[in-house]
PDB file of C-alpha atoms in Angstrom:
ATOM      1  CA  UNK A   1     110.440 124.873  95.181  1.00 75.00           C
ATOM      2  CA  UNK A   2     107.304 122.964  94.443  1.00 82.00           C
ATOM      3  CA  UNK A   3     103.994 124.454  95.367  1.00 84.00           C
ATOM      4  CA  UNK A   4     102.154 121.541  98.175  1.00 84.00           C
ATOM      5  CA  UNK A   5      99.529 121.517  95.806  1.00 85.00           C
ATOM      6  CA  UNK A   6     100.953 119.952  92.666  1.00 88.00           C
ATOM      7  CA  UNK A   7     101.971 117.018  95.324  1.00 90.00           C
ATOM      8  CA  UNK A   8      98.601 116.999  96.562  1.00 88.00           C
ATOM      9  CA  UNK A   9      96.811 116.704  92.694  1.00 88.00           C
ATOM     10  CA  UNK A  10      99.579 114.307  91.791  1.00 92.00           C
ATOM     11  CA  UNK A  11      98.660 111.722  94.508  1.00 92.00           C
ATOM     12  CA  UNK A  12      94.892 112.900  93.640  1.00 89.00           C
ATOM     13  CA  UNK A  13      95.152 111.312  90.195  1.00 90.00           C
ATOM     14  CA  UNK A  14      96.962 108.519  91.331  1.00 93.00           C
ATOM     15  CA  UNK A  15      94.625 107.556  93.859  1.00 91.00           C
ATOM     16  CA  UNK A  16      91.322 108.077  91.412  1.00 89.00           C
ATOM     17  CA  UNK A  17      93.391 105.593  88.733  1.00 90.00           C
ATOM     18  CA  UNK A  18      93.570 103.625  91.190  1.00 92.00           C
ATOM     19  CA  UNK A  19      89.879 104.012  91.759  1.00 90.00           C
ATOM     20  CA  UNK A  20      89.110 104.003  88.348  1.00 88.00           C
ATOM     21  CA  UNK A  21      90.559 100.802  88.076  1.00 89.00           C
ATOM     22  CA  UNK A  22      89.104  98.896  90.873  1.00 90.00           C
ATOM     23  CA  UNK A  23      85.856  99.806  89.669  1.00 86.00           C
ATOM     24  CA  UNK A  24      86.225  99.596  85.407  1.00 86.00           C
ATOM     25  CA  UNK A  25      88.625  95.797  85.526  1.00 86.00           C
ATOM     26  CA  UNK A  26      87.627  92.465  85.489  1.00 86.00           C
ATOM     27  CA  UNK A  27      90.979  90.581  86.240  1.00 89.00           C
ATOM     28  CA  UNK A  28      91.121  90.253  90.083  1.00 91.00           C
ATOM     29  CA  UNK A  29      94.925  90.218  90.228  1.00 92.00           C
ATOM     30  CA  UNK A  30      94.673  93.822  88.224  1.00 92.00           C
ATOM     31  CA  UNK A  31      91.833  95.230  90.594  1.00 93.00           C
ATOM     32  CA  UNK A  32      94.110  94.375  93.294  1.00 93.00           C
ATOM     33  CA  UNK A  33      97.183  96.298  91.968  1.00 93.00           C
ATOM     34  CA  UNK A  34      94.605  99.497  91.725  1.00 94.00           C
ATOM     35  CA  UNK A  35      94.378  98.842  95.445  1.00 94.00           C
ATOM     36  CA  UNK A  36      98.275  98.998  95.539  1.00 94.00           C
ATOM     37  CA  UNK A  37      98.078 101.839  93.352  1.00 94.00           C
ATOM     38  CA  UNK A  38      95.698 104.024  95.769  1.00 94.00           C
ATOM     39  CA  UNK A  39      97.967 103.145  98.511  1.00 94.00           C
ATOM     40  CA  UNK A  40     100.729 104.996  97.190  1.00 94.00           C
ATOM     41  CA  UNK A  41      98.594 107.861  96.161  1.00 93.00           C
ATOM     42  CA  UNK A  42      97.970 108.255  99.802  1.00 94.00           C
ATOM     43  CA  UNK A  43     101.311 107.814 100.716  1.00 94.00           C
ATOM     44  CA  UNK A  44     102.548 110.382  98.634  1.00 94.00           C
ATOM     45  CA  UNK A  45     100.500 113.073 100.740  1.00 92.00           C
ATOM     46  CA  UNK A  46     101.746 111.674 104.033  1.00 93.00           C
ATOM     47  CA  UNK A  47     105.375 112.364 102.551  1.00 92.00           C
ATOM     48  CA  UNK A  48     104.295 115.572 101.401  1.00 90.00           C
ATOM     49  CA  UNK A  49     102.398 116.893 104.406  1.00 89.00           C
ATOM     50  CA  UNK A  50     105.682 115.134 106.524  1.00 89.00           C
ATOM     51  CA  UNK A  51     107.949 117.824 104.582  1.00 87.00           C
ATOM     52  CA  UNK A  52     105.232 120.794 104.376  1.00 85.00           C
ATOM     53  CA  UNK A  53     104.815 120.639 108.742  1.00 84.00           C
ATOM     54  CA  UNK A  54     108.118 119.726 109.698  1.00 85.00           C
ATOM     55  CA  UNK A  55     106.825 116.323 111.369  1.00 86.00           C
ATOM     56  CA  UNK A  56     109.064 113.328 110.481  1.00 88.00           C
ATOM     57  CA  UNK A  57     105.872 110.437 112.096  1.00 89.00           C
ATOM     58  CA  UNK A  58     104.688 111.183 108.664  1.00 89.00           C
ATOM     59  CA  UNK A  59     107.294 109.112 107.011  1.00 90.00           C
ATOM     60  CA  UNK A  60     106.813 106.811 109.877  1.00 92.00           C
ATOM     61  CA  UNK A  61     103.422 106.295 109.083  1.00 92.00           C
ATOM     62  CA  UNK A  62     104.443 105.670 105.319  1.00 93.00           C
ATOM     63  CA  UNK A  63     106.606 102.959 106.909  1.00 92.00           C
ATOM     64  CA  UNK A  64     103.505 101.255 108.335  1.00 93.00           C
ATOM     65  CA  UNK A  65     101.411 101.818 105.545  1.00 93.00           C
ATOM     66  CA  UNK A  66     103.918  99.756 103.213  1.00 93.00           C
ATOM     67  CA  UNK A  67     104.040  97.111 106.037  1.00 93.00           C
ATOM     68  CA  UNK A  68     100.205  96.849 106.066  1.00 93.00           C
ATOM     69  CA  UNK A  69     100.417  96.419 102.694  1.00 93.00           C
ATOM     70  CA  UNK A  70     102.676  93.818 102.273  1.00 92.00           C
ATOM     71  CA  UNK A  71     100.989  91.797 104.824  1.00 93.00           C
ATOM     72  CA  UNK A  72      97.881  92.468 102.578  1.00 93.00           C
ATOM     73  CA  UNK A  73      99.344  91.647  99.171  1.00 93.00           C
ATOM     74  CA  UNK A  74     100.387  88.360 100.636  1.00 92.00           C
ATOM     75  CA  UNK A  75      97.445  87.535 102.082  1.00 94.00           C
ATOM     76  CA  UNK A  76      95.000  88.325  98.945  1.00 93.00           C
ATOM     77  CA  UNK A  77      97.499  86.726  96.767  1.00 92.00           C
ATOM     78  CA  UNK A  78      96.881  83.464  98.213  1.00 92.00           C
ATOM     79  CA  UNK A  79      93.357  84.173  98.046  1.00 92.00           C
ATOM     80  CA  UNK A  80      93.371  84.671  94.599  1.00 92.00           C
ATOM     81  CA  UNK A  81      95.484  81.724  94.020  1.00 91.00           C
ATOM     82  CA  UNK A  82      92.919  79.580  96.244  1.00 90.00           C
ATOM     83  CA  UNK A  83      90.079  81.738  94.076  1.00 89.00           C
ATOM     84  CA  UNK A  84      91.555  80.310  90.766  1.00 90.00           C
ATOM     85  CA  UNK A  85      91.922  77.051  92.040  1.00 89.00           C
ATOM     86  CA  UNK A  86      88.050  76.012  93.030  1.00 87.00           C
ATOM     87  CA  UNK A  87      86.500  78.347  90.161  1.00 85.00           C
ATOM     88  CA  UNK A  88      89.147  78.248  87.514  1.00 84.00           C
ATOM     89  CA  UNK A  89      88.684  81.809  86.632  1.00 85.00           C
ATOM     90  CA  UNK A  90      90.462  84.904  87.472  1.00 86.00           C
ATOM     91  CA  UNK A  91      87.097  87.318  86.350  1.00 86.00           C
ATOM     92  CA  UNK A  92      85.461  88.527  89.161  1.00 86.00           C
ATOM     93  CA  UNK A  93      81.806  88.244  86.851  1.00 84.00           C
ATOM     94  CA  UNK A  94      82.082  84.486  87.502  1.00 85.00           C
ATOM     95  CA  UNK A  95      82.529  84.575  90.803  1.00 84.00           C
ATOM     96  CA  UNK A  96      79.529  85.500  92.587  1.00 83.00           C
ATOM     97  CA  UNK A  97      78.850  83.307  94.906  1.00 83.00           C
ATOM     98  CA  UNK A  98      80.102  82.501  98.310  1.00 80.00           C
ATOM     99  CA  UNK A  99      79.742  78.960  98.120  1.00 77.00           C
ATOM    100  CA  UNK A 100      80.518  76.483  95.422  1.00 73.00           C
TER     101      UNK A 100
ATOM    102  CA  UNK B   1     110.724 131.105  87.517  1.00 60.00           C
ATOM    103  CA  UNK B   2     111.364 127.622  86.924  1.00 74.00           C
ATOM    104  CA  UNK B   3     113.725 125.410  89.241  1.00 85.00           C
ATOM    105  CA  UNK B   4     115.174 122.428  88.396  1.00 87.00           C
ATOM    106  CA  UNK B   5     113.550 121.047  91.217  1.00 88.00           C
ATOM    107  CA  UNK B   6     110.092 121.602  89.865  1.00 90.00           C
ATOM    108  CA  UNK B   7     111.383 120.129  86.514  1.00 92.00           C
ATOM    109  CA  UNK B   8     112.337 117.001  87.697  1.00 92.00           C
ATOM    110  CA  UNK B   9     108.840 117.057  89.771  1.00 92.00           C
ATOM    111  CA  UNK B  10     107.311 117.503  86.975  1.00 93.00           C
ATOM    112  CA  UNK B  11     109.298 115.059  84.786  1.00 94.00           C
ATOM    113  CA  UNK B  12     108.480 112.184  86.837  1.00 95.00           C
ATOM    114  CA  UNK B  13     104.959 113.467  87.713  1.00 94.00           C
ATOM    115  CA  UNK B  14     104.388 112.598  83.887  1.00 95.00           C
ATOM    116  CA  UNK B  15     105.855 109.091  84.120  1.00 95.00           C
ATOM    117  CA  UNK B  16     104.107 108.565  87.222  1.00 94.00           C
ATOM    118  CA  UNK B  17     100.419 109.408  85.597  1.00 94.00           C
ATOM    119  CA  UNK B  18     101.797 107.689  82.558  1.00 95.00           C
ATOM    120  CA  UNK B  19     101.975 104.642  84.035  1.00 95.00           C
ATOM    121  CA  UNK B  20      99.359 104.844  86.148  1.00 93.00           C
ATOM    122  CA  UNK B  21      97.451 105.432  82.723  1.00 92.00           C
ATOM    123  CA  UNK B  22      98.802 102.491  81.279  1.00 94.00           C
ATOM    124  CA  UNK B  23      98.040 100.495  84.236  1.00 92.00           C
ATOM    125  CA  UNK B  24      94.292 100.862  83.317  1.00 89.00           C
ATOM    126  CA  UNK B  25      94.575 100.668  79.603  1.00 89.00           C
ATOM    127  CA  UNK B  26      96.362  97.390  79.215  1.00 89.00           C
ATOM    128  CA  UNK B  27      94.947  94.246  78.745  1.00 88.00           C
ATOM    129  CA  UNK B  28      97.279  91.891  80.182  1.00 91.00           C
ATOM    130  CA  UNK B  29      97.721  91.629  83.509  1.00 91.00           C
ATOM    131  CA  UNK B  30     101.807  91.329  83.675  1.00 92.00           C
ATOM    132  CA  UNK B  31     101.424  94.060  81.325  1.00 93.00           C
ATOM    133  CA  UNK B  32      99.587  96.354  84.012  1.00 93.00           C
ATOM    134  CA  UNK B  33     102.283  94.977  86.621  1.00 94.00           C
ATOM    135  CA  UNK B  34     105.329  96.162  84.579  1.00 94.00           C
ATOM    136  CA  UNK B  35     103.335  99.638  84.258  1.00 94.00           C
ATOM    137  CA  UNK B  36     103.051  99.557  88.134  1.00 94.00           C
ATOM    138  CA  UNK B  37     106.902  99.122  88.974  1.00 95.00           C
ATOM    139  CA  UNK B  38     107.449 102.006  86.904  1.00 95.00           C
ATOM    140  CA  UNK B  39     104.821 104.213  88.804  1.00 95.00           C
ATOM    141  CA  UNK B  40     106.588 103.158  92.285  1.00 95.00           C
ATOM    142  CA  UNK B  41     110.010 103.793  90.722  1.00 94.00           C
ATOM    143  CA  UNK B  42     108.795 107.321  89.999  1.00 95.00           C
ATOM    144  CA  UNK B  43     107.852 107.856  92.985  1.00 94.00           C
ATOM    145  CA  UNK B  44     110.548 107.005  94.845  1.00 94.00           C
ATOM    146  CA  UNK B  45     112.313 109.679  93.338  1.00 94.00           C
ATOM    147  CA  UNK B  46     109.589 112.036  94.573  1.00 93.00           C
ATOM    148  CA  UNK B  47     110.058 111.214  97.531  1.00 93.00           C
ATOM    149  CA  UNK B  48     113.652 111.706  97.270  1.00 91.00           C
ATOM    150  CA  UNK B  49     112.842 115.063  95.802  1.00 90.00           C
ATOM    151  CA  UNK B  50     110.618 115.607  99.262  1.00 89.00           C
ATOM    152  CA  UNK B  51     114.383 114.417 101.385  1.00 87.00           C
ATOM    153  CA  UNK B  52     112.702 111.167 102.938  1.00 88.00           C
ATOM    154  CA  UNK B  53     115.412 108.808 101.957  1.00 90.00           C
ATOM    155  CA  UNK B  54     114.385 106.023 103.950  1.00 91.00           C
ATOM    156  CA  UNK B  55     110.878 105.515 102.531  1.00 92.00           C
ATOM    157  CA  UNK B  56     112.544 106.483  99.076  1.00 93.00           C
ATOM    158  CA  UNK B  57     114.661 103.187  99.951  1.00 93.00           C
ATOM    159  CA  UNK B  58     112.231 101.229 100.876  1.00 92.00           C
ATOM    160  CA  UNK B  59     109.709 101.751  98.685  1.00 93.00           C
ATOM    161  CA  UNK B  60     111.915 100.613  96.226  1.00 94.00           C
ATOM    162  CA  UNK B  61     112.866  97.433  98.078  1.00 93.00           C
ATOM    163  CA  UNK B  62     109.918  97.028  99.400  1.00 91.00           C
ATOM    164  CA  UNK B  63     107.068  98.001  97.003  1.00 90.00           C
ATOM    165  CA  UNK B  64     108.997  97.632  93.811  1.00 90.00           C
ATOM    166  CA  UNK B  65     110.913  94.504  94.583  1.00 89.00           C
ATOM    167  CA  UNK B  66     108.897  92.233  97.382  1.00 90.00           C
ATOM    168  CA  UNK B  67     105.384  93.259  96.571  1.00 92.00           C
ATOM    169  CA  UNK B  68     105.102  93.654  92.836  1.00 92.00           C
ATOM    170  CA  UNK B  69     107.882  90.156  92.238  1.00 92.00           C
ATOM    171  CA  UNK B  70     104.809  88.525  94.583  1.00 91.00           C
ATOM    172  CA  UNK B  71     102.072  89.618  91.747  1.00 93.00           C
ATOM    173  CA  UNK B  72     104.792  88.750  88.562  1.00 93.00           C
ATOM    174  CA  UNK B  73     105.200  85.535  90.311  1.00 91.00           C
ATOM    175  CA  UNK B  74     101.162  85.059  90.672  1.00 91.00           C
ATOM    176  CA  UNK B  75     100.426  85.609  87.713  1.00 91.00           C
ATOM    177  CA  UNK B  76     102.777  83.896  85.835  1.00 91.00           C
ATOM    178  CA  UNK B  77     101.982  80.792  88.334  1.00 89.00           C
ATOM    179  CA  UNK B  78      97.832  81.236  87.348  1.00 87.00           C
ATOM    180  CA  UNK B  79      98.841  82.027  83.633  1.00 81.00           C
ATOM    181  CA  UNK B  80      96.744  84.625  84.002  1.00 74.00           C
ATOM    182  CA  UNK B  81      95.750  85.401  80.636  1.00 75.00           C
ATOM    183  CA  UNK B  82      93.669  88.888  78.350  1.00 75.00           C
ATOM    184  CA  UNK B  83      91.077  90.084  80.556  1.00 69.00           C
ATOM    185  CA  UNK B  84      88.260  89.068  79.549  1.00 69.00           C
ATOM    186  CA  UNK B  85      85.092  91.418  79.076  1.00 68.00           C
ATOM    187  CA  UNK B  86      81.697  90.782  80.183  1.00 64.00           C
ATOM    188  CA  UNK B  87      78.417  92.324  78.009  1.00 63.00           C
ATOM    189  CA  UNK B  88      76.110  93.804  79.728  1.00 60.00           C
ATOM    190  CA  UNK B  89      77.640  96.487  82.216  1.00 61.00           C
ATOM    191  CA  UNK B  90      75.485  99.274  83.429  1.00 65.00           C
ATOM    192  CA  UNK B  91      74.911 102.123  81.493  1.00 72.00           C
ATOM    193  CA  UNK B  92      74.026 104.314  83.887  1.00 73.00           C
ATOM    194  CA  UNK B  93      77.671 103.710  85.404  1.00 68.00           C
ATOM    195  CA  UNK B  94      79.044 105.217  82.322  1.00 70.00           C
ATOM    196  CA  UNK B  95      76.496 108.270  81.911  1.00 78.00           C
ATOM    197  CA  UNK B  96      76.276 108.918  85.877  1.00 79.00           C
ATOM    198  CA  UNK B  97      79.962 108.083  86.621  1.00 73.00           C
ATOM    199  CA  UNK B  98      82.286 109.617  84.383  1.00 75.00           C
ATOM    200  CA  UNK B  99      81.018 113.060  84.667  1.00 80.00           C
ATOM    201  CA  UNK B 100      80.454 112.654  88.300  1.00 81.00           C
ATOM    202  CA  UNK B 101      84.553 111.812  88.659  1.00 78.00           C
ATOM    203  CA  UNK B 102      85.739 114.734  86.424  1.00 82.00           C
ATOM    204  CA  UNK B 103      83.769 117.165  88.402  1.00 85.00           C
ATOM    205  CA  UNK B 104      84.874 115.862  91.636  1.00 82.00           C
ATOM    206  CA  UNK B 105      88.103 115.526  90.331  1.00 80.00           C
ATOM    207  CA  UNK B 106      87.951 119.351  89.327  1.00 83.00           C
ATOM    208  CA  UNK B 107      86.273 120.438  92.399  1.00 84.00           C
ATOM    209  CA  UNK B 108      89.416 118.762  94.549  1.00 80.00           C
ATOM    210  CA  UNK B 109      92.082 120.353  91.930  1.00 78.00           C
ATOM    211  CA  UNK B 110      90.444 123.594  92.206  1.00 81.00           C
ATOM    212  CA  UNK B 111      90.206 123.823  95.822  1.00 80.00           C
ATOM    213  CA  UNK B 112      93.961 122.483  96.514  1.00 75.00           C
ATOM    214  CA  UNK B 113      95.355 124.891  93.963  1.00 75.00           C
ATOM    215  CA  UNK B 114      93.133 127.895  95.774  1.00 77.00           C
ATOM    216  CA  UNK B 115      92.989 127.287  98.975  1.00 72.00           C
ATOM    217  CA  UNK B 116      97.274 125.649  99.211  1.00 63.00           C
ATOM    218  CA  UNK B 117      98.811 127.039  96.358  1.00 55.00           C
ATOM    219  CA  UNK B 118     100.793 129.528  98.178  1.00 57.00           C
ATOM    220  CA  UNK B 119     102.749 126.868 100.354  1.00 64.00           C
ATOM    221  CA  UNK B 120     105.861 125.285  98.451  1.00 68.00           C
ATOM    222  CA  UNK B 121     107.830 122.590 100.032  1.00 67.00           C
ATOM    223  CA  UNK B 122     111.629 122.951  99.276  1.00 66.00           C
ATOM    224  CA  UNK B 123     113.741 120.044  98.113  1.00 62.00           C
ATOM    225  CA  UNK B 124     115.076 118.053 100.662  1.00 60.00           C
ATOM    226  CA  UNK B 125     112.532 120.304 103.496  1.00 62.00           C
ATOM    227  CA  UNK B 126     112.857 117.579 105.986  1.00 68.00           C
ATOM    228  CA  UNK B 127     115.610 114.966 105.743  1.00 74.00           C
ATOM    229  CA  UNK B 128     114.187 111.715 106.811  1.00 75.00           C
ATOM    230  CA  UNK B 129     117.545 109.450 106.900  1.00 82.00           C
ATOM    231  CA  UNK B 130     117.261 106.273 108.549  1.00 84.00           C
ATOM    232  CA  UNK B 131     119.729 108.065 111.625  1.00 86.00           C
ATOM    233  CA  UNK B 132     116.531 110.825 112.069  1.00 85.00           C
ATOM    234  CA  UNK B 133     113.503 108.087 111.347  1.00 86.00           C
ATOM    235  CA  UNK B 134     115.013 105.647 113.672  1.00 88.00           C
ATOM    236  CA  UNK B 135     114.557 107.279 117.147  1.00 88.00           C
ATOM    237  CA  UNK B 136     111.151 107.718 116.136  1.00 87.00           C
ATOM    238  CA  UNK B 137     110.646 104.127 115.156  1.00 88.00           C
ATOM    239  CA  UNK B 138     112.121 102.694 118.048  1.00 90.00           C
ATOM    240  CA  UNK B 139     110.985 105.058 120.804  1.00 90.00           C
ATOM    241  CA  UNK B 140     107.655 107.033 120.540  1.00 90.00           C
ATOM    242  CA  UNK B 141     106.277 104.295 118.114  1.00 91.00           C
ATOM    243  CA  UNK B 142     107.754 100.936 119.680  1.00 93.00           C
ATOM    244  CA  UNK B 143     104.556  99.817 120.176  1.00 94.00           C
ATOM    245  CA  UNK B 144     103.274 100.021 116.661  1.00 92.00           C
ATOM    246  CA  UNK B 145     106.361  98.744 115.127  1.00 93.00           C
ATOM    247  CA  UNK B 146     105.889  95.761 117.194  1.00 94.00           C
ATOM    248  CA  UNK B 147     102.719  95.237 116.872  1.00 94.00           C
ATOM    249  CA  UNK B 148     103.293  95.090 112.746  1.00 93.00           C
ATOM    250  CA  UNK B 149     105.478  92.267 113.892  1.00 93.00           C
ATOM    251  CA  UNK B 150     102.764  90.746 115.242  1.00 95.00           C
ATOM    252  CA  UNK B 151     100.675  91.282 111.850  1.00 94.00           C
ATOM    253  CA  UNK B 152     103.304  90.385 109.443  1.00 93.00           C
ATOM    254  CA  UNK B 153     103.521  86.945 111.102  1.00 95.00           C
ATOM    255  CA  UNK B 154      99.870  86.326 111.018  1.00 94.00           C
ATOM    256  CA  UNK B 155      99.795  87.424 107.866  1.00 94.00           C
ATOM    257  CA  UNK B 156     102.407  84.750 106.663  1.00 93.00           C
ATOM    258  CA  UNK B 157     100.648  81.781 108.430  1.00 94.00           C
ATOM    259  CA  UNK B 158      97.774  83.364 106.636  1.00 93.00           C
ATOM    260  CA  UNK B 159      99.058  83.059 103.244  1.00 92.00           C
ATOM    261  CA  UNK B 160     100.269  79.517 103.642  1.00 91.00           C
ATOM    262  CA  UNK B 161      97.587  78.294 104.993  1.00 91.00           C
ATOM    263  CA  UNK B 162      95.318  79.887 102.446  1.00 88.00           C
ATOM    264  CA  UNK B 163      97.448  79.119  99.536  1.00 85.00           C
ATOM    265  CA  UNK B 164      98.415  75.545 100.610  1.00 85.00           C
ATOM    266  CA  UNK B 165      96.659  72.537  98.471  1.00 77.00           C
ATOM    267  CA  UNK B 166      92.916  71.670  99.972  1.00 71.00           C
ATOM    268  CA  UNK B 167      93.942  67.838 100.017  1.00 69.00           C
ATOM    269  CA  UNK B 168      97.638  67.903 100.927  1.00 62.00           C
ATOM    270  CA  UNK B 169      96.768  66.920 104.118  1.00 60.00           C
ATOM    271  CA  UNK B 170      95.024  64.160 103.009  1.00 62.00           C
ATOM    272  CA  UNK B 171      97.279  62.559 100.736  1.00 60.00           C
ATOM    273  CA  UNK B 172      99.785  62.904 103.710  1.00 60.00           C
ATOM    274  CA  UNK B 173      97.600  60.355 105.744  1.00 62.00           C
ATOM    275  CA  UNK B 174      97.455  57.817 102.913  1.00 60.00           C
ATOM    276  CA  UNK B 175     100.940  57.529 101.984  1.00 57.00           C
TER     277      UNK B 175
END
């Protein structure tokens, strides 16, 4: 048996890392796997709180959650790759403005 | 008294915050990537440790293979190369910051182990096989599902349109 709570703090610290690192990197391929990593900080509560009140649309939700994210990571991937290819630079410093 | 439940919890707890550690502390960017398939390995056993299978399953195929072979495959295309650092951050982000996140990060631990600690959640509580997830899927959230259909193909012509050469189009017309 494992208390709720030790899931709870375990997607806690995942999700602030995942903070931590959006906020403290420069590389905007790394910023964007902190945003992957906060997703499955949250996603381990939905699992948790799915198992802790009997209701299965919690792992149903997880389900869309990964979708979302997909859809996401292959949409700011080609971003990034059209990023790179009018600035030539992956650090997010240099780019600061909208237009070229 | 210690189960072996909460030991293997525990174990990959560790690897999980190790990674995620790691993720932040390295340099290179397919280093951070390699740091992140570990974290969503780990945590597909927690979720097998929690009985849902079927996102266990599919993070792995999903998360570990699809998303994070997408960022190897980036990155290596970009030769994405040591971060570099930029001079001249804000202090105050350090001084204010830091301290600010430990204390909320305190505050949150200290409420969740006060005010939840007595609830534990038993291995395998709620078996979420793909034979128990699928009614679900199909019936009260049809809609949804489809919609993500919906989504996932937009996103796609997204990403080819976004990622496909500015003058490809043009080159096209002169050949």
């Amino acid at each position: 048996m494992v208390p709720l709570s030790y899931y709870l703090i375990l997607s806690g610290i995942l999700f602030a890392c995942g903070v931590t690192g959006f906020l403290i990197k420069r590389n905007i391929i790394t910023i964007f796997m902190s945003i992957e990593l906060m997703l499955n900080g949250v996603n381990l509560s939905f699992v948790a709180f799915a198992a802790q009140w009997h209701a299965l649309s919690g792992q149903v939700f997880v389900f869309f959650v990964m979708v979302v994210a997909a859809a996401e990571a292959a949409v700011g991937l080609a971003i990034i790759i059209a990023v790179y290819r009018t600035r030539e630079t992956l650090n997010v410093d240099q780019v600061n403005l909208l237009k070229l | 008294m210690i189960s072996v439940h909460l030991i293997i919890f525990l174990i990959f707890g560790a690897v999980c915050v190790a990674g995620a550690i790691n993720l932040l502390a390295q340099t290179h960017p397919i280093n951070s990537a390699l740091s992140l398939v570990v974290v969503m390995g780990a945590l597909a056993v927690e979720y097998l440790l929690l009985g849902a299978e079927f996102v266990a399953a599919v993070q792995v195929i999903v998360y570990a293979g699809a998303i994070m072979v997408l960022f190897v495959f980036v990155i290596m295309l970009l030769n994405a190369g040591k971060e570099e650092r930029t001079k001249g951050g804000s202090y105050v982000a350090m001084i204010v910051g830091i301290p600010g996140m430990l204390a909320g990060s305190v505050l949150v631990a200290w409420v969740l182990l006060t005010h939840s600690g007595t609830n534990s959640v038993a291995a395998g509580a709620l078996p979420g096989s793909p034979t128990q997830l699928a009614p679900l899927l199909f019936h009260e959230f049809l809609l949804p599902f489809e919609v993500t259909s919906i989504l996932v193909l937009v996103a796609i012509m997204g990403a080819v349109v976004l990622a496909s050469h500015p003058n490809a189009d043009q080159k096209k017309e002169k050949a």
